[in-house]
Amino acid sequence: MERRTLGQTGLSVSVLGFGGSEIGYQGVSARTVTRLLGSALDAGLNVIDTAECYENSEELIGKAVSSRRRDFHLFTKCGHGRSFGRADWRGAALLKSIERSLRRLRTDAVDLIQLHSCSLEHLQKGEAIAALERARERGMARFIGYSGDGEAARYAIECGRFDTLQTSVSIADQEALELTLPLAVERGMGVIAKRPIANVAWRYQRKPAEPYYQDYWMRLRALDYPFLRVEAGAVATALRFTVGAAGVHTAIVGTTKPDRWSENAALLTAGSLSRAATDEIRTRWRAVADRTWVGQI
Ligand SMILES: NC(=O)c1ccc[n+]([C@@H]2O[C@H](COP(=O)([O-])OP(=O)(O)OC[C@H]3O[C@@H](n4cnc5c(N)ncnc54)[C@H](OP(=O)(O)O)[C@@H]3O)[C@@H](O)[C@H]2O)c1
């Protein structure tokens, strides 16, 4: 598994990471998560990303792999201690949320604490960023990051206070490739691609009932990439596009299945997509995407 340096954090990260939202939201058992993460760590995974509000994801991860804490870099988020719909950007609430994350993850410190989709308005107020800086000073986290998209992500880079940016990058979500990634590279920030295979939203014949998948499903229908018409190879092309995007250091694919991480790791042995294949995807996006096709949470 290829490793890249996560910007100025200096952390050496596997290009294929693990995204922890699916195990929480899909109610995956502790036994399955232990198998899933254990086998992935054995095969070269060293990035695990989760959040304070992905149901019991932090607990599942803590239970499964806290005994192997030195084998991976652990990223979590804060801002929605009660649930995703109920944000709280006050400093005290954020520090309390981080303390709870550490207990759930069964660790003294995470490698990265990220502000979870904090709005531009709250970023500009400064209190939330200061709370993360305090957490870092207190040794609760080694580095601090912003997780989100659009103008808020742009501000997070420009303000110069974050070590990393986690943002949506995929064949169905390309705004970041121009709006934020070049600047993040210039500033030496670590970049984590979230939703890197667009939730494989093309797999649904009809519009999915789950709102989280709907935008990507509709975009992919309009984009109508030829490679999505051939089932074999579609995920590989999508993943290799994201991992090959300039500035991306790690792509955190979510999964509920124990064999998935190795399966996806195998897709990456072919390396980045060719220049021509990448250009085709970019050209199609430029031709079809309209101004409403912004980075998705
Ligand atoms: N605001 C934020 O901070 C934010 C927002 C969204 C996401 N995230 C982070 O990004 C991570 C990834 O996002 P995501 O999980 O929404 O999207 P994703 O990684 O693009 O897609 C995950 C989906 O793809 C499927 N999948 C994975 N590999 C596959 C393969 N080889 N073939 C077919 N299906 C495959 C998984 O199903 P199976 O279970 O069948 O493998 C899962 O349903 C999250 O876990 C989270 O850590 C952060």
Short mmCIF file of N, CA and C and ligand atoms in Angstrom, two decimals, residues 19-22 49 54 77 116-117 147 166 194-200 203 212-213 235 252-257 260 263-264 267 297, ligand 1:
data_model
loop_
_atom_site.label_atom_id
_atom_site.label_comp_id
_atom_site.label_asym_id
_atom_site.label_seq_id
_atom_site.Cartn_x
_atom_site.Cartn_y
_atom_site.Cartn_z
N GLY A 19 -13.10 5.04 6.29
CA GLY A 19 -14.10 6.01 6.75
C GLY A 19 -15.09 5.31 7.67
N GLY A 20 -15.29 5.88 8.85
CA GLY A 20 -16.05 5.17 9.89
C GLY A 20 -17.53 5.48 10.00
N SER A 21 -18.11 6.19 9.01
CA SER A 21 -19.53 6.52 9.19
C SER A 21 -20.44 5.32 8.94
N GLU A 22 -20.12 4.53 7.91
CA GLU A 22 -21.01 3.41 7.56
C GLU A 22 -21.16 2.40 8.70
N ASP A 49 -10.72 7.09 10.17
CA ASP A 49 -11.43 8.36 10.38
C ASP A 49 -12.84 8.07 10.90
N TYR A 54 -21.34 9.68 14.44
CA TYR A 54 -21.66 8.52 13.58
C TYR A 54 -22.18 7.39 14.47
N LYS A 77 -13.82 13.83 14.82
CA LYS A 77 -14.38 15.17 14.56
C LYS A 77 -15.22 15.61 15.74
N HIS A 116 -16.27 19.56 12.40
CA HIS A 116 -17.11 18.74 11.54
C HIS A 116 -18.14 19.60 10.79
N SER A 117 -17.87 19.93 9.55
CA SER A 117 -18.80 20.72 8.72
C SER A 117 -19.26 21.99 9.44
N SER A 147 -13.09 19.77 8.43
CA SER A 147 -13.75 18.82 7.54
C SER A 147 -14.99 19.50 6.96
N GLN A 166 -10.28 17.99 5.26
CA GLN A 166 -10.99 16.81 4.77
C GLN A 166 -12.15 17.33 3.93
N LYS A 194 -12.92 12.78 1.36
CA LYS A 194 -14.08 12.06 1.91
C LYS A 194 -15.05 11.72 0.78
N ARG A 195 -15.93 10.75 1.01
CA ARG A 195 -16.87 10.24 0.01
C ARG A 195 -16.15 9.96 -1.33
N PRO A 196 -15.00 9.31 -1.26
CA PRO A 196 -14.11 9.25 -2.44
C PRO A 196 -14.62 8.44 -3.61
N ILE A 197 -15.58 7.53 -3.38
CA ILE A 197 -16.12 6.80 -4.54
C ILE A 197 -17.59 7.14 -4.73
N ALA A 198 -17.95 8.35 -4.28
CA ALA A 198 -19.31 8.89 -4.51
C ALA A 198 -20.39 7.91 -4.07
N ASN A 199 -20.08 7.20 -2.98
CA ASN A 199 -21.04 6.24 -2.41
C ASN A 199 -21.48 5.17 -3.42
N VAL A 200 -20.70 5.00 -4.49
CA VAL A 200 -21.07 4.03 -5.55
C VAL A 200 -22.55 4.24 -5.90
N ARG A 203 -24.84 2.48 -8.53
CA ARG A 203 -25.31 1.08 -8.42
C ARG A 203 -26.84 1.00 -8.37
N TYR A 212 -28.98 11.08 1.43
CA TYR A 212 -27.51 11.23 1.37
C TYR A 212 -26.95 10.80 0.01
N TYR A 213 -27.61 9.84 -0.66
CA TYR A 213 -27.10 9.33 -1.94
C TYR A 213 -27.70 10.05 -3.15
N VAL A 235 -15.68 0.88 -10.05
CA VAL A 235 -15.20 1.36 -8.74
C VAL A 235 -13.70 1.68 -8.83
N ILE A 252 -10.64 8.16 2.23
CA ILE A 252 -11.21 7.32 3.30
C ILE A 252 -12.53 6.69 2.84
N VAL A 253 -12.43 5.49 2.32
CA VAL A 253 -13.62 4.80 1.82
C VAL A 253 -14.36 4.16 3.00
N GLY A 254 -15.68 4.36 3.02
CA GLY A 254 -16.50 3.74 4.06
C GLY A 254 -16.94 2.36 3.63
N THR A 255 -17.06 1.46 4.58
CA THR A 255 -17.56 0.13 4.25
C THR A 255 -18.11 -0.56 5.49
N THR A 256 -18.97 -1.55 5.23
CA THR A 256 -19.50 -2.38 6.30
C THR A 256 -18.94 -3.80 6.21
N LYS A 257 -18.12 -4.04 5.18
CA LYS A 257 -17.75 -5.42 4.87
C LYS A 257 -16.28 -5.73 5.17
N ARG A 260 -13.70 -5.73 2.18
CA ARG A 260 -13.71 -4.61 1.25
C ARG A 260 -12.39 -3.85 1.16
N GLU A 263 -10.01 -5.62 -0.95
CA GLU A 263 -10.52 -5.61 -2.33
C GLU A 263 -10.20 -4.25 -2.98
N ASN A 264 -10.46 -3.18 -2.25
CA ASN A 264 -10.20 -1.84 -2.81
C ASN A 264 -8.71 -1.55 -2.90
N LEU A 267 -7.44 -2.77 -6.07
CA LEU A 267 -7.79 -1.93 -7.23
C LEU A 267 -6.74 -0.84 -7.46
N ILE A 297 -21.77 17.73 1.67
CA ILE A 297 -21.39 17.34 3.04
C ILE A 297 -21.26 15.81 3.09
N1 LIG B 1 -18.58 16.15 6.71
C1 LIG B 1 -17.77 15.15 6.92
O1 LIG B 1 -16.85 15.27 7.67
C2 LIG B 1 -17.99 13.83 6.21
C3 LIG B 1 -19.12 13.66 5.41
C4 LIG B 1 -19.25 12.45 4.73
C5 LIG B 1 -18.29 11.47 4.87
N2 LIG B 1 -17.21 11.66 5.68
C6 LIG B 1 -16.17 10.62 5.84
O2 LIG B 1 -15.88 10.02 4.59
C7 LIG B 1 -16.00 8.60 4.71
C8 LIG B 1 -16.38 7.99 3.39
O3 LIG B 1 -17.63 8.48 2.96
P1 LIG B 1 -18.84 7.53 2.60
O4 LIG B 1 -18.70 6.23 3.32
O5 LIG B 1 -20.09 8.33 2.78
O6 LIG B 1 -18.67 7.36 1.02
P2 LIG B 1 -17.79 6.42 0.07
O7 LIG B 1 -16.57 5.98 0.77
O8 LIG B 1 -17.64 7.15 -1.22
O9 LIG B 1 -18.75 5.18 -0.21
C9 LIG B 1 -18.97 4.17 0.72
C10 LIG B 1 -19.92 3.17 0.12
O10 LIG B 1 -19.28 2.50 -0.97
C11 LIG B 1 -19.48 1.10 -0.87
N3 LIG B 1 -18.27 0.45 -1.38
C12 LIG B 1 -17.00 0.55 -0.95
N4 LIG B 1 -16.16 -0.15 -1.73
C13 LIG B 1 -16.94 -0.75 -2.68
C14 LIG B 1 -16.66 -1.63 -3.76
N5 LIG B 1 -15.41 -2.03 -4.04
N6 LIG B 1 -17.70 -2.05 -4.52
C15 LIG B 1 -18.98 -1.65 -4.26
N7 LIG B 1 -19.29 -0.83 -3.24
C16 LIG B 1 -18.28 -0.38 -2.46
C17 LIG B 1 -19.70 0.82 0.58
O11 LIG B 1 -20.55 -0.29 0.69
P3 LIG B 1 -20.10 -1.67 1.41
O12 LIG B 1 -20.51 -1.55 2.82
O13 LIG B 1 -20.90 -2.68 0.63
O14 LIG B 1 -18.61 -1.83 1.22
C18 LIG B 1 -20.38 2.09 1.07
O15 LIG B 1 -21.77 1.98 0.95
C19 LIG B 1 -17.02 8.43 5.82
O16 LIG B 1 -17.00 7.14 6.36
C20 LIG B 1 -16.59 9.50 6.78
O17 LIG B 1 -15.50 9.05 7.54
C21 LIG B 1 -17.05 12.84 6.33
#
